[in-house]
């Protein structure tokens, strides 16, 4: 369950985002902000496996994509909110 976990465990350091031609700090900051937004959207009863999949999926979708640097802040926030909602709905569908 979410209250047994900490968002801090999911955040990325500059050394974890790979080579972004000197923009690693910005990528890490943007990614971590999106992770915080996603975390706030997750219901407290969300199980650890689902949280892992959702948070890991954010980076899987954005790694190597310049959108994390070039997109407007609001666009990234909207994307992550939509992504989390879809993942939660898909997870519920799989459990039925």
Short mmCIF file of N, CA and C in Angstrom, two decimals:
data_model
loop_
_atom_site.label_atom_id
_atom_site.label_comp_id
_atom_site.label_asym_id
_atom_site.label_seq_id
_atom_site.Cartn_x
_atom_site.Cartn_y
_atom_site.Cartn_z
N UNK A 1 0.83 -1.18 0.00
CA UNK A 1 0.00 0.00 0.00
C UNK A 1 0.88 1.25 0.00
N UNK A 2 0.33 2.30 -0.52
CA UNK A 2 1.10 3.52 -0.73
C UNK A 2 1.72 4.07 0.55
N UNK A 3 1.02 3.97 1.67
CA UNK A 3 1.55 4.55 2.91
C UNK A 3 2.76 3.78 3.45
N UNK A 4 3.06 2.62 2.90
CA UNK A 4 4.25 1.87 3.30
C UNK A 4 5.47 2.26 2.48
N UNK A 5 5.23 3.05 1.44
CA UNK A 5 6.30 3.45 0.52
C UNK A 5 6.58 4.94 0.65
N UNK A 6 7.66 5.36 0.05
CA UNK A 6 8.01 6.78 0.04
C UNK A 6 8.32 7.20 -1.39
N UNK A 7 7.80 8.34 -1.78
CA UNK A 7 8.08 8.86 -3.11
C UNK A 7 9.58 9.06 -3.30
N UNK A 8 10.29 9.32 -2.22
CA UNK A 8 11.74 9.53 -2.30
C UNK A 8 12.46 8.32 -2.89
N UNK A 9 11.91 7.14 -2.69
CA UNK A 9 12.53 5.93 -3.22
C UNK A 9 12.47 5.85 -4.74
N UNK A 10 11.61 6.64 -5.35
CA UNK A 10 11.41 6.57 -6.79
C UNK A 10 12.08 7.71 -7.56
N UNK A 11 12.61 8.68 -6.87
CA UNK A 11 13.18 9.84 -7.53
C UNK A 11 14.53 9.52 -8.17
N UNK A 12 14.84 10.26 -9.23
CA UNK A 12 16.05 10.04 -10.01
C UNK A 12 17.10 11.09 -9.67
N UNK A 13 18.35 10.63 -9.64
CA UNK A 13 19.47 11.54 -9.51
C UNK A 13 20.00 11.89 -10.89
N UNK A 14 20.81 12.91 -10.95
CA UNK A 14 21.38 13.35 -12.23
C UNK A 14 22.12 12.20 -12.91
N UNK A 15 22.81 11.40 -12.13
CA UNK A 15 23.60 10.30 -12.68
C UNK A 15 22.75 9.13 -13.18
N UNK A 16 21.46 9.16 -12.94
CA UNK A 16 20.59 8.05 -13.32
C UNK A 16 19.80 8.29 -14.61
N UNK A 17 19.84 9.50 -15.14
CA UNK A 17 19.02 9.80 -16.31
C UNK A 17 19.75 9.61 -17.63
N UNK A 18 21.05 9.35 -17.57
CA UNK A 18 21.81 9.16 -18.79
C UNK A 18 22.34 10.47 -19.34
N UNK A 19 22.83 10.41 -20.56
CA UNK A 19 23.46 11.56 -21.20
C UNK A 19 22.42 12.41 -21.92
N UNK A 20 22.30 13.64 -21.49
CA UNK A 20 21.38 14.60 -22.10
C UNK A 20 22.15 15.85 -22.54
N UNK A 21 23.39 15.65 -22.93
CA UNK A 21 24.24 16.72 -23.46
C UNK A 21 24.27 17.94 -22.53
N UNK A 22 24.54 17.68 -21.27
CA UNK A 22 24.66 18.76 -20.29
C UNK A 22 23.37 19.19 -19.64
N UNK A 23 22.25 18.59 -20.02
CA UNK A 23 20.95 18.98 -19.48
C UNK A 23 20.40 17.94 -18.51
N UNK A 24 21.27 17.11 -17.97
CA UNK A 24 20.86 16.03 -17.08
C UNK A 24 20.13 16.55 -15.84
N UNK A 25 20.59 17.67 -15.30
CA UNK A 25 19.94 18.22 -14.10
C UNK A 25 18.50 18.62 -14.38
N UNK A 26 18.27 19.25 -15.52
CA UNK A 26 16.92 19.66 -15.90
C UNK A 26 16.04 18.44 -16.12
N UNK A 27 16.58 17.43 -16.79
CA UNK A 27 15.81 16.20 -17.03
C UNK A 27 15.43 15.55 -15.70
N UNK A 28 16.39 15.44 -14.79
CA UNK A 28 16.11 14.83 -13.48
C UNK A 28 15.07 15.64 -12.72
N UNK A 29 15.19 16.97 -12.74
CA UNK A 29 14.21 17.81 -12.04
C UNK A 29 12.82 17.65 -12.63
N UNK A 30 12.72 17.68 -13.97
CA UNK A 30 11.41 17.53 -14.62
C UNK A 30 10.81 16.15 -14.33
N UNK A 31 11.63 15.13 -14.44
CA UNK A 31 11.16 13.77 -14.18
C UNK A 31 10.69 13.63 -12.73
N UNK A 32 11.46 14.13 -11.81
CA UNK A 32 11.09 14.03 -10.39
C UNK A 32 9.82 14.81 -10.09
N UNK A 33 9.64 15.93 -10.75
CA UNK A 33 8.38 16.67 -10.55
C UNK A 33 7.20 15.85 -11.06
N UNK A 34 7.36 15.20 -12.20
CA UNK A 34 6.29 14.36 -12.73
C UNK A 34 6.01 13.18 -11.80
N UNK A 35 7.04 12.63 -11.21
CA UNK A 35 6.86 11.53 -10.26
C UNK A 35 6.08 12.01 -9.04
N UNK A 36 6.39 13.20 -8.56
CA UNK A 36 5.64 13.76 -7.43
C UNK A 36 4.17 13.96 -7.80
N UNK A 37 3.90 14.47 -8.99
CA UNK A 37 2.52 14.67 -9.43
C UNK A 37 1.80 13.32 -9.51
N UNK A 38 2.46 12.34 -10.09
CA UNK A 38 1.87 11.00 -10.19
C UNK A 38 1.59 10.43 -8.81
N UNK A 39 2.52 10.60 -7.90
CA UNK A 39 2.38 10.08 -6.53
C UNK A 39 1.13 10.65 -5.87
N UNK A 40 0.90 11.93 -6.06
CA UNK A 40 -0.27 12.58 -5.46
C UNK A 40 -1.57 12.03 -6.03
N UNK A 41 -1.54 11.56 -7.27
CA UNK A 41 -2.74 11.03 -7.92
C UNK A 41 -3.04 9.60 -7.51
N UNK A 42 -2.05 8.90 -7.00
CA UNK A 42 -2.26 7.49 -6.65
C UNK A 42 -3.09 7.37 -5.38
N UNK A 43 -4.16 6.60 -5.43
CA UNK A 43 -4.95 6.38 -4.22
C UNK A 43 -4.11 5.68 -3.15
N UNK A 44 -4.42 5.94 -1.89
CA UNK A 44 -3.66 5.36 -0.78
C UNK A 44 -3.67 3.84 -0.79
N UNK A 45 -4.72 3.24 -1.33
CA UNK A 45 -4.83 1.79 -1.32
C UNK A 45 -4.13 1.12 -2.51
N UNK A 46 -3.43 1.89 -3.32
CA UNK A 46 -2.72 1.33 -4.46
C UNK A 46 -1.60 0.41 -3.97
N UNK A 47 -1.54 -0.80 -4.54
CA UNK A 47 -0.52 -1.75 -4.10
C UNK A 47 0.86 -1.39 -4.67
N UNK A 48 1.88 -1.91 -4.03
CA UNK A 48 3.27 -1.56 -4.37
C UNK A 48 3.63 -1.94 -5.81
N UNK A 49 3.15 -3.08 -6.29
CA UNK A 49 3.46 -3.49 -7.66
C UNK A 49 2.89 -2.52 -8.68
N UNK A 50 1.68 -2.07 -8.45
CA UNK A 50 1.06 -1.10 -9.35
C UNK A 50 1.82 0.22 -9.32
N UNK A 51 2.18 0.67 -8.14
CA UNK A 51 2.95 1.91 -8.01
C UNK A 51 4.27 1.77 -8.76
N UNK A 52 4.96 0.65 -8.57
CA UNK A 52 6.23 0.43 -9.27
C UNK A 52 6.04 0.52 -10.78
N UNK A 53 5.02 -0.16 -11.30
CA UNK A 53 4.79 -0.17 -12.75
C UNK A 53 4.49 1.23 -13.26
N UNK A 54 3.68 1.97 -12.55
CA UNK A 54 3.30 3.31 -13.00
C UNK A 54 4.49 4.25 -12.98
N UNK A 55 5.23 4.27 -11.89
CA UNK A 55 6.36 5.18 -11.79
C UNK A 55 7.45 4.80 -12.80
N UNK A 56 7.75 3.52 -12.92
CA UNK A 56 8.75 3.08 -13.90
C UNK A 56 8.28 3.38 -15.31
N UNK A 57 6.99 3.28 -15.55
CA UNK A 57 6.45 3.55 -16.88
C UNK A 57 6.61 5.00 -17.30
N UNK A 58 6.57 5.91 -16.35
CA UNK A 58 6.77 7.33 -16.68
C UNK A 58 8.13 7.51 -17.33
N UNK A 59 9.16 6.97 -16.70
CA UNK A 59 10.51 7.10 -17.26
C UNK A 59 10.64 6.32 -18.56
N UNK A 60 10.04 5.14 -18.65
CA UNK A 60 10.12 4.36 -19.88
C UNK A 60 9.53 5.12 -21.06
N UNK A 61 8.47 5.87 -20.82
CA UNK A 61 7.86 6.65 -21.90
C UNK A 61 8.68 7.88 -22.27
N UNK A 62 9.37 8.45 -21.30
CA UNK A 62 10.06 9.72 -21.55
C UNK A 62 11.56 9.58 -21.82
N UNK A 63 12.16 8.47 -21.49
CA UNK A 63 13.61 8.33 -21.67
C UNK A 63 13.96 8.49 -23.15
N UNK A 64 14.91 9.33 -23.40
CA UNK A 64 15.34 9.58 -24.77
C UNK A 64 14.42 10.49 -25.57
N UNK A 65 13.32 10.91 -24.99
CA UNK A 65 12.36 11.77 -25.67
C UNK A 65 12.61 13.22 -25.26
N UNK A 66 12.88 14.07 -26.23
CA UNK A 66 13.18 15.47 -25.92
C UNK A 66 11.98 16.22 -25.35
N UNK A 67 10.82 15.60 -25.35
CA UNK A 67 9.64 16.26 -24.77
C UNK A 67 9.87 16.63 -23.32
N UNK A 68 10.66 15.84 -22.60
CA UNK A 68 10.91 16.14 -21.19
C UNK A 68 11.66 17.46 -21.03
N UNK A 69 12.32 17.90 -22.09
CA UNK A 69 13.02 19.19 -22.08
C UNK A 69 12.24 20.28 -22.82
N UNK A 70 11.55 19.90 -23.88
CA UNK A 70 10.98 20.89 -24.79
C UNK A 70 9.50 21.18 -24.57
N UNK A 71 8.78 20.24 -24.00
CA UNK A 71 7.33 20.44 -23.83
C UNK A 71 7.06 21.49 -22.75
N UNK A 72 5.94 22.15 -22.88
CA UNK A 72 5.51 23.10 -21.86
C UNK A 72 5.23 22.33 -20.56
N UNK A 73 5.47 22.99 -19.45
CA UNK A 73 5.27 22.38 -18.13
C UNK A 73 3.86 21.80 -18.00
N UNK A 74 2.87 22.57 -18.41
CA UNK A 74 1.47 22.13 -18.30
C UNK A 74 1.21 20.89 -19.14
N UNK A 75 1.86 20.80 -20.30
CA UNK A 75 1.68 19.63 -21.15
C UNK A 75 2.22 18.37 -20.47
N UNK A 76 3.37 18.49 -19.83
CA UNK A 76 3.94 17.35 -19.12
C UNK A 76 3.06 16.92 -17.95
N UNK A 77 2.55 17.90 -17.22
CA UNK A 77 1.66 17.60 -16.09
C UNK A 77 0.39 16.92 -16.60
N UNK A 78 -0.21 17.47 -17.65
CA UNK A 78 -1.41 16.85 -18.22
C UNK A 78 -1.13 15.43 -18.68
N UNK A 79 0.02 15.24 -19.32
CA UNK A 79 0.37 13.90 -19.80
C UNK A 79 0.46 12.92 -18.64
N UNK A 80 1.18 13.29 -17.57
CA UNK A 80 1.38 12.36 -16.47
C UNK A 80 0.05 12.08 -15.75
N UNK A 81 -0.81 13.07 -15.62
CA UNK A 81 -2.12 12.83 -15.01
C UNK A 81 -2.94 11.85 -15.84
N UNK A 82 -2.93 12.03 -17.14
CA UNK A 82 -3.63 11.13 -18.05
C UNK A 82 -3.02 9.72 -17.99
N UNK A 83 -1.71 9.66 -17.98
CA UNK A 83 -1.01 8.37 -17.92
C UNK A 83 -1.38 7.61 -16.65
N UNK A 84 -1.33 8.27 -15.51
CA UNK A 84 -1.65 7.61 -14.24
C UNK A 84 -3.10 7.12 -14.24
N UNK A 85 -4.01 7.96 -14.69
CA UNK A 85 -5.42 7.57 -14.75
C UNK A 85 -5.61 6.34 -15.61
N UNK A 86 -5.00 6.34 -16.79
CA UNK A 86 -5.12 5.18 -17.69
C UNK A 86 -4.52 3.93 -17.08
N UNK A 87 -3.37 4.05 -16.45
CA UNK A 87 -2.72 2.89 -15.85
C UNK A 87 -3.57 2.32 -14.71
N UNK A 88 -4.14 3.19 -13.90
CA UNK A 88 -5.00 2.72 -12.81
C UNK A 88 -6.24 2.03 -13.36
N UNK A 89 -6.84 2.59 -14.40
CA UNK A 89 -8.02 1.97 -15.01
C UNK A 89 -7.67 0.63 -15.62
N UNK A 90 -6.54 0.55 -16.31
CA UNK A 90 -6.11 -0.72 -16.92
C UNK A 90 -5.81 -1.76 -15.86
N UNK A 91 -5.21 -1.36 -14.76
CA UNK A 91 -4.91 -2.29 -13.68
C UNK A 91 -6.20 -2.84 -13.08
N UNK A 92 -7.21 -1.98 -12.93
CA UNK A 92 -8.50 -2.44 -12.40
C UNK A 92 -9.15 -3.41 -13.36
N UNK A 93 -9.05 -3.13 -14.67
CA UNK A 93 -9.63 -4.02 -15.66
C UNK A 93 -8.98 -5.40 -15.62
N UNK A 94 -7.67 -5.45 -15.39
CA UNK A 94 -6.96 -6.72 -15.34
C UNK A 94 -7.35 -7.55 -14.13
N UNK A 95 -7.75 -6.90 -13.04
CA UNK A 95 -8.10 -7.62 -11.82
C UNK A 95 -9.49 -8.23 -11.88
N UNK A 96 -10.33 -7.76 -12.78
CA UNK A 96 -11.72 -8.24 -12.86
C UNK A 96 -11.78 -9.60 -13.53
#
